[in-house]
Amino acid sequence: PPAGAALREDTDAFRRGWTEAALARNEGSLAKAAREAGVDRSNLHRLMRRLGMLASGDEAAAHASP
């Protein structure tokens, strides 16, 4: 494997776990989870897409803001 691959995998696993927990704490609201993290909702959405956390039907729901 390329140098740094293990670090990337570990970092992605941490980000995935943190995001799942933040969404659970915020009743599935991407906007609220992003606010809690202090990041823009679109950045959190992009991260979730990169991590494979969005199913095809989740794309439209993730753009909705409460």
PDB file of N, CA and C in Angstrom:
ATOM      1  N   PRO A   1       0.833  -1.205   0.000  1.00  0.00           N
ATOM      2  CA  PRO A   1       0.000   0.000   0.000  1.00  0.00           C
ATOM      3  C   PRO A   1       0.870   1.259   0.000  1.00  0.00           C
ATOM      4  N   PRO A   2       0.347   2.343  -0.567  1.00  0.00           N
ATOM      5  CA  PRO A   2       1.116   3.595  -0.583  1.00  0.00           C
ATOM      6  C   PRO A   2       1.354   4.119   0.829  1.00  0.00           C
ATOM      7  N   ALA A   3       2.425   4.864   0.964  1.00  0.00           N
ATOM      8  CA  ALA A   3       2.726   5.469   2.270  1.00  0.00           C
ATOM      9  C   ALA A   3       1.561   6.352   2.686  1.00  0.00           C
ATOM     10  N   GLY A   4       1.179   6.274   3.924  1.00  0.00           N
ATOM     11  CA  GLY A   4       0.088   7.097   4.433  1.00  0.00           C
ATOM     12  C   GLY A   4      -1.291   6.485   4.273  1.00  0.00           C
ATOM     13  N   ALA A   5      -1.392   5.335   3.617  1.00  0.00           N
ATOM     14  CA  ALA A   5      -2.707   4.722   3.393  1.00  0.00           C
ATOM     15  C   ALA A   5      -3.370   4.345   4.713  1.00  0.00           C
ATOM     16  N   ALA A   6      -2.605   3.803   5.633  1.00  0.00           N
ATOM     17  CA  ALA A   6      -3.172   3.410   6.922  1.00  0.00           C
ATOM     18  C   ALA A   6      -3.668   4.635   7.687  1.00  0.00           C
ATOM     19  N   LEU A   7      -2.904   5.718   7.622  1.00  0.00           N
ATOM     20  CA  LEU A   7      -3.327   6.952   8.295  1.00  0.00           C
ATOM     21  C   LEU A   7      -4.627   7.462   7.691  1.00  0.00           C
ATOM     22  N   ARG A   8      -4.738   7.442   6.378  1.00  0.00           N
ATOM     23  CA  ARG A   8      -5.964   7.909   5.712  1.00  0.00           C
ATOM     24  C   ARG A   8      -7.146   7.036   6.115  1.00  0.00           C
ATOM     25  N   GLU A   9      -6.943   5.721   6.146  1.00  0.00           N
ATOM     26  CA  GLU A   9      -8.027   4.816   6.539  1.00  0.00           C
ATOM     27  C   GLU A   9      -8.458   5.078   7.974  1.00  0.00           C
ATOM     28  N   ASP A  10      -7.496   5.256   8.863  1.00  0.00           N
ATOM     29  CA  ASP A  10      -7.825   5.529  10.262  1.00  0.00           C
ATOM     30  C   ASP A  10      -8.531   6.878  10.414  1.00  0.00           C
ATOM     31  N   THR A  11      -8.057   7.877   9.687  1.00  0.00           N
ATOM     32  CA  THR A  11      -8.673   9.202   9.744  1.00  0.00           C
ATOM     33  C   THR A  11     -10.098   9.146   9.214  1.00  0.00           C
ATOM     34  N   ASP A  12     -10.292   8.453   8.091  1.00  0.00           N
ATOM     35  CA  ASP A  12     -11.637   8.319   7.529  1.00  0.00           C
ATOM     36  C   ASP A  12     -12.565   7.577   8.486  1.00  0.00           C
ATOM     37  N   ALA A  13     -12.055   6.547   9.157  1.00  0.00           N
ATOM     38  CA  ALA A  13     -12.881   5.800  10.120  1.00  0.00           C
ATOM     39  C   ALA A  13     -13.293   6.714  11.269  1.00  0.00           C
ATOM     40  N   PHE A  14     -12.365   7.545  11.752  1.00  0.00           N
ATOM     41  CA  PHE A  14     -12.697   8.490  12.817  1.00  0.00           C
ATOM     42  C   PHE A  14     -13.750   9.482  12.342  1.00  0.00           C
ATOM     43  N   ARG A  15     -13.550  10.051  11.150  1.00  0.00           N
ATOM     44  CA  ARG A  15     -14.501  11.033  10.615  1.00  0.00           C
ATOM     45  C   ARG A  15     -15.879  10.418  10.422  1.00  0.00           C
ATOM     46  N   ARG A  16     -15.909   9.180   9.936  1.00  0.00           N
ATOM     47  CA  ARG A  16     -17.193   8.494   9.733  1.00  0.00           C
ATOM     48  C   ARG A  16     -17.908   8.296  11.080  1.00  0.00           C
ATOM     49  N   GLY A  17     -17.174   7.828  12.074  1.00  0.00           N
ATOM     50  CA  GLY A  17     -17.761   7.621  13.404  1.00  0.00           C
ATOM     51  C   GLY A  17     -18.242   8.907  14.033  1.00  0.00           C
ATOM     52  N   TRP A  18     -17.419   9.971  13.923  1.00  0.00           N
ATOM     53  CA  TRP A  18     -17.814  11.246  14.498  1.00  0.00           C
ATOM     54  C   TRP A  18     -19.059  11.778  13.803  1.00  0.00           C
ATOM     55  N   THR A  19     -19.099  11.684  12.481  1.00  0.00           N
ATOM     56  CA  THR A  19     -20.241  12.197  11.722  1.00  0.00           C
ATOM     57  C   THR A  19     -21.505  11.425  12.056  1.00  0.00           C
ATOM     58  N   GLU A  20     -21.409  10.116  12.150  1.00  0.00           N
ATOM     59  CA  GLU A  20     -22.579   9.310  12.517  1.00  0.00           C
ATOM     60  C   GLU A  20     -23.093   9.699  13.892  1.00  0.00           C
ATOM     61  N   ALA A  21     -22.180   9.910  14.837  1.00  0.00           N
ATOM     62  CA  ALA A  21     -22.583  10.292  16.193  1.00  0.00           C
ATOM     63  C   ALA A  21     -23.208  11.689  16.199  1.00  0.00           C
ATOM     64  N   ALA A  22     -22.621  12.625  15.441  1.00  0.00           N
ATOM     65  CA  ALA A  22     -23.160  13.987  15.379  1.00  0.00           C
ATOM     66  C   ALA A  22     -24.551  13.976  14.766  1.00  0.00           C
ATOM     67  N   LEU A  23     -24.753  13.178  13.722  1.00  0.00           N
ATOM     68  CA  LEU A  23     -26.081  13.085  13.111  1.00  0.00           C
ATOM     69  C   LEU A  23     -27.081  12.485  14.098  1.00  0.00           C
ATOM     70  N   ALA A  24     -26.662  11.483  14.858  1.00  0.00           N
ATOM     71  CA  ALA A  24     -27.555  10.874  15.851  1.00  0.00           C
ATOM     72  C   ALA A  24     -27.929  11.890  16.937  1.00  0.00           C
ATOM     73  N   ARG A  25     -26.946  12.666  17.390  1.00  0.00           N
ATOM     74  CA  ARG A  25     -27.216  13.684  18.421  1.00  0.00           C
ATOM     75  C   ARG A  25     -28.148  14.763  17.904  1.00  0.00           C
ATOM     76  N   ASN A  26     -28.153  14.976  16.602  1.00  0.00           N
ATOM     77  CA  ASN A  26     -28.930  16.060  16.004  1.00  0.00           C
ATOM     78  C   ASN A  26     -30.103  15.543  15.185  1.00  0.00           C
ATOM     79  N   GLU A  27     -30.615  14.390  15.549  1.00  0.00           N
ATOM     80  CA  GLU A  27     -31.818  13.801  14.953  1.00  0.00           C
ATOM     81  C   GLU A  27     -31.722  13.694  13.432  1.00  0.00           C
ATOM     82  N   GLY A  28     -30.511  13.398  12.932  1.00  0.00           N
ATOM     83  CA  GLY A  28     -30.322  13.204  11.505  1.00  0.00           C
ATOM     84  C   GLY A  28     -30.184  14.478  10.697  1.00  0.00           C
ATOM     85  N   SER A  29     -30.180  15.627  11.356  1.00  0.00           N
ATOM     86  CA  SER A  29     -30.104  16.903  10.649  1.00  0.00           C
ATOM     87  C   SER A  29     -28.658  17.219  10.272  1.00  0.00           C
ATOM     88  N   LEU A  30     -28.403  17.239   8.973  1.00  0.00           N
ATOM     89  CA  LEU A  30     -27.071  17.560   8.479  1.00  0.00           C
ATOM     90  C   LEU A  30     -26.703  19.001   8.842  1.00  0.00           C
ATOM     91  N   ALA A  31     -27.646  19.915   8.719  1.00  0.00           N
ATOM     92  CA  ALA A  31     -27.389  21.322   9.038  1.00  0.00           C
ATOM     93  C   ALA A  31     -27.012  21.485  10.512  1.00  0.00           C
ATOM     94  N   LYS A  32     -27.736  20.822  11.400  1.00  0.00           N
ATOM     95  CA  LYS A  32     -27.441  20.935  12.833  1.00  0.00           C
ATOM     96  C   LYS A  32     -26.105  20.278  13.180  1.00  0.00           C
ATOM     97  N   ALA A  33     -25.819  19.137  12.570  1.00  0.00           N
ATOM     98  CA  ALA A  33     -24.538  18.457  12.816  1.00  0.00           C
ATOM     99  C   ALA A  33     -23.379  19.328  12.336  1.00  0.00           C
ATOM    100  N   ALA A  34     -23.544  19.982  11.190  1.00  0.00           N
ATOM    101  CA  ALA A  34     -22.505  20.870  10.674  1.00  0.00           C
ATOM    102  C   ALA A  34     -22.302  22.053  11.611  1.00  0.00           C
ATOM    103  N   ARG A  35     -23.406  22.606  12.097  1.00  0.00           N
ATOM    104  CA  ARG A  35     -23.325  23.726  13.039  1.00  0.00           C
ATOM    105  C   ARG A  35     -22.558  23.302  14.293  1.00  0.00           C
ATOM    106  N   GLU A  36     -22.869  22.108  14.786  1.00  0.00           N
ATOM    107  CA  GLU A  36     -22.177  21.593  15.976  1.00  0.00           C
ATOM    108  C   GLU A  36     -20.672  21.468  15.712  1.00  0.00           C
ATOM    109  N   ALA A  37     -20.311  21.052  14.510  1.00  0.00           N
ATOM    110  CA  ALA A  37     -18.902  20.861  14.160  1.00  0.00           C
ATOM    111  C   ALA A  37     -18.206  22.174  13.822  1.00  0.00           C
ATOM    112  N   GLY A  38     -19.001  23.227  13.593  1.00  0.00           N
ATOM    113  CA  GLY A  38     -18.417  24.511  13.223  1.00  0.00           C
ATOM    114  C   GLY A  38     -17.955  24.554  11.776  1.00  0.00           C
ATOM    115  N   VAL A  39     -18.620  23.763  10.921  1.00  0.00           N
ATOM    116  CA  VAL A  39     -18.286  23.758   9.495  1.00  0.00           C
ATOM    117  C   VAL A  39     -19.534  24.061   8.678  1.00  0.00           C
ATOM    118  N   ASP A  40     -19.335  24.449   7.447  1.00  0.00           N
ATOM    119  CA  ASP A  40     -20.451  24.702   6.548  1.00  0.00           C
ATOM    120  C   ASP A  40     -21.124  23.378   6.188  1.00  0.00           C
ATOM    121  N   ARG A  41     -22.434  23.406   6.064  1.00  0.00           N
ATOM    122  CA  ARG A  41     -23.193  22.195   5.750  1.00  0.00           C
ATOM    123  C   ARG A  41     -22.692  21.538   4.469  1.00  0.00           C
ATOM    124  N   SER A  42     -22.352  22.357   3.470  1.00  0.00           N
ATOM    125  CA  SER A  42     -21.895  21.788   2.196  1.00  0.00           C
ATOM    126  C   SER A  42     -20.572  21.039   2.360  1.00  0.00           C
ATOM    127  N   ASN A  43     -19.708  21.502   3.259  1.00  0.00           N
ATOM    128  CA  ASN A  43     -18.455  20.785   3.510  1.00  0.00           C
ATOM    129  C   ASN A  43     -18.710  19.443   4.186  1.00  0.00           C
ATOM    130  N   LEU A  44     -19.639  19.419   5.133  1.00  0.00           N
ATOM    131  CA  LEU A  44     -19.978  18.156   5.784  1.00  0.00           C
ATOM    132  C   LEU A  44     -20.615  17.204   4.774  1.00  0.00           C
ATOM    133  N   HIS A  45     -21.466  17.723   3.918  1.00  0.00           N
ATOM    134  CA  HIS A  45     -22.107  16.913   2.889  1.00  0.00           C
ATOM    135  C   HIS A  45     -21.049  16.314   1.957  1.00  0.00           C
ATOM    136  N   ARG A  46     -20.089  17.122   1.544  1.00  0.00           N
ATOM    137  CA  ARG A  46     -19.008  16.657   0.671  1.00  0.00           C
ATOM    138  C   ARG A  46     -18.199  15.553   1.353  1.00  0.00           C
ATOM    139  N   LEU A  47     -17.892  15.739   2.638  1.00  0.00           N
ATOM    140  CA  LEU A  47     -17.157  14.721   3.384  1.00  0.00           C
ATOM    141  C   LEU A  47     -17.948  13.417   3.426  1.00  0.00           C
ATOM    142  N   MET A  48     -19.249  13.518   3.718  1.00  0.00           N
ATOM    143  CA  MET A  48     -20.078  12.319   3.791  1.00  0.00           C
ATOM    144  C   MET A  48     -20.126  11.603   2.441  1.00  0.00           C
ATOM    145  N   ARG A  49     -20.184  12.356   1.370  1.00  0.00           N
ATOM    146  CA  ARG A  49     -20.192  11.753   0.033  1.00  0.00           C
ATOM    147  C   ARG A  49     -18.867  11.033  -0.218  1.00  0.00           C
ATOM    148  N   ARG A  50     -17.752  11.683   0.129  1.00  0.00           N
ATOM    149  CA  ARG A  50     -16.433  11.075  -0.069  1.00  0.00           C
ATOM    150  C   ARG A  50     -16.272   9.802   0.756  1.00  0.00           C
ATOM    151  N   LEU A  51     -16.853   9.797   1.947  1.00  0.00           N
ATOM    152  CA  LEU A  51     -16.747   8.631   2.826  1.00  0.00           C
ATOM    153  C   LEU A  51     -17.768   7.547   2.490  1.00  0.00           C
ATOM    154  N   GLY A  52     -18.615   7.803   1.495  1.00  0.00           N
ATOM    155  CA  GLY A  52     -19.613   6.807   1.104  1.00  0.00           C
ATOM    156  C   GLY A  52     -20.766   6.691   2.083  1.00  0.00           C
ATOM    157  N   MET A  53     -21.059   7.774   2.778  1.00  0.00           N
ATOM    158  CA  MET A  53     -22.109   7.749   3.797  1.00  0.00           C
ATOM    159  C   MET A  53     -23.474   8.137   3.252  1.00  0.00           C
ATOM    160  N   LEU A  54     -23.561   8.546   1.989  1.00  0.00           N
ATOM    161  CA  LEU A  54     -24.835   8.961   1.415  1.00  0.00           C
ATOM    162  C   LEU A  54     -25.293   7.944   0.380  1.00  0.00           C
ATOM    163  N   ALA A  55     -26.473   7.396   0.591  1.00  0.00           N
ATOM    164  CA  ALA A  55     -27.090   6.545  -0.421  1.00  0.00           C
ATOM    165  C   ALA A  55     -27.654   7.455  -1.502  1.00  0.00           C
ATOM    166  N   SER A  56     -27.987   6.928  -2.649  1.00  0.00           N
ATOM    167  CA  SER A  56     -28.439   7.760  -3.754  1.00  0.00           C
ATOM    168  C   SER A  56     -29.665   8.596  -3.381  1.00  0.00           C
ATOM    169  N   GLY A  57     -30.577   8.078  -2.604  1.00  0.00           N
ATOM    170  CA  GLY A  57     -31.762   8.816  -2.192  1.00  0.00           C
ATOM    171  C   GLY A  57     -31.495   9.858  -1.129  1.00  0.00           C
ATOM    172  N   ASP A  58     -30.336   9.800  -0.493  1.00  0.00           N
ATOM    173  CA  ASP A  58     -30.003  10.732   0.571  1.00  0.00           C
ATOM    174  C   ASP A  58     -29.527  12.090   0.043  1.00  0.00           C
ATOM    175  N   GLU A  59     -29.143  12.167  -1.224  1.00  0.00           N
ATOM    176  CA  GLU A  59     -28.624  13.402  -1.779  1.00  0.00           C
ATOM    177  C   GLU A  59     -29.609  14.556  -1.626  1.00  0.00           C
ATOM    178  N   ALA A  60     -30.856  14.369  -2.017  1.00  0.00           N
ATOM    179  CA  ALA A  60     -31.843  15.438  -1.940  1.00  0.00           C
ATOM    180  C   ALA A  60     -32.159  15.782  -0.493  1.00  0.00           C
ATOM    181  N   ALA A  61     -32.264  14.785   0.355  1.00  0.00           N
ATOM    182  CA  ALA A  61     -32.579  15.027   1.762  1.00  0.00           C
ATOM    183  C   ALA A  61     -31.449  15.793   2.453  1.00  0.00           C
ATOM    184  N   ALA A  62     -30.226  15.547   2.053  1.00  0.00           N
ATOM    185  CA  ALA A  62     -29.090  16.212   2.692  1.00  0.00           C
ATOM    186  C   ALA A  62     -29.059  17.697   2.350  1.00  0.00           C
ATOM    187  N   HIS A  63     -29.675  18.103   1.248  1.00  0.00           N
ATOM    188  CA  HIS A  63     -29.679  19.507   0.875  1.00  0.00           C
ATOM    189  C   HIS A  63     -30.763  20.296   1.580  1.00  0.00           C
ATOM    190  N   ALA A  64     -31.713  19.628   2.191  1.00  0.00           N
ATOM    191  CA  ALA A  64     -32.809  20.315   2.874  1.00  0.00           C
ATOM    192  C   ALA A  64     -32.313  20.862   4.213  1.00  0.00           C
ATOM    193  N   SER A  65     -32.670  22.069   4.523  1.00  0.00           N
ATOM    194  CA  SER A  65     -32.310  22.677   5.801  1.00  0.00           C
ATOM    195  C   SER A  65     -33.566  22.852   6.630  1.00  0.00           C
ATOM    196  N   PRO A  66     -33.457  22.602   7.931  1.00  0.00           N
ATOM    197  CA  PRO A  66     -34.656  22.774   8.784  1.00  0.00           C
ATOM    198  C   PRO A  66     -34.996  24.230   8.978  1.00  0.00           C
TER     199      PRO A  66
END
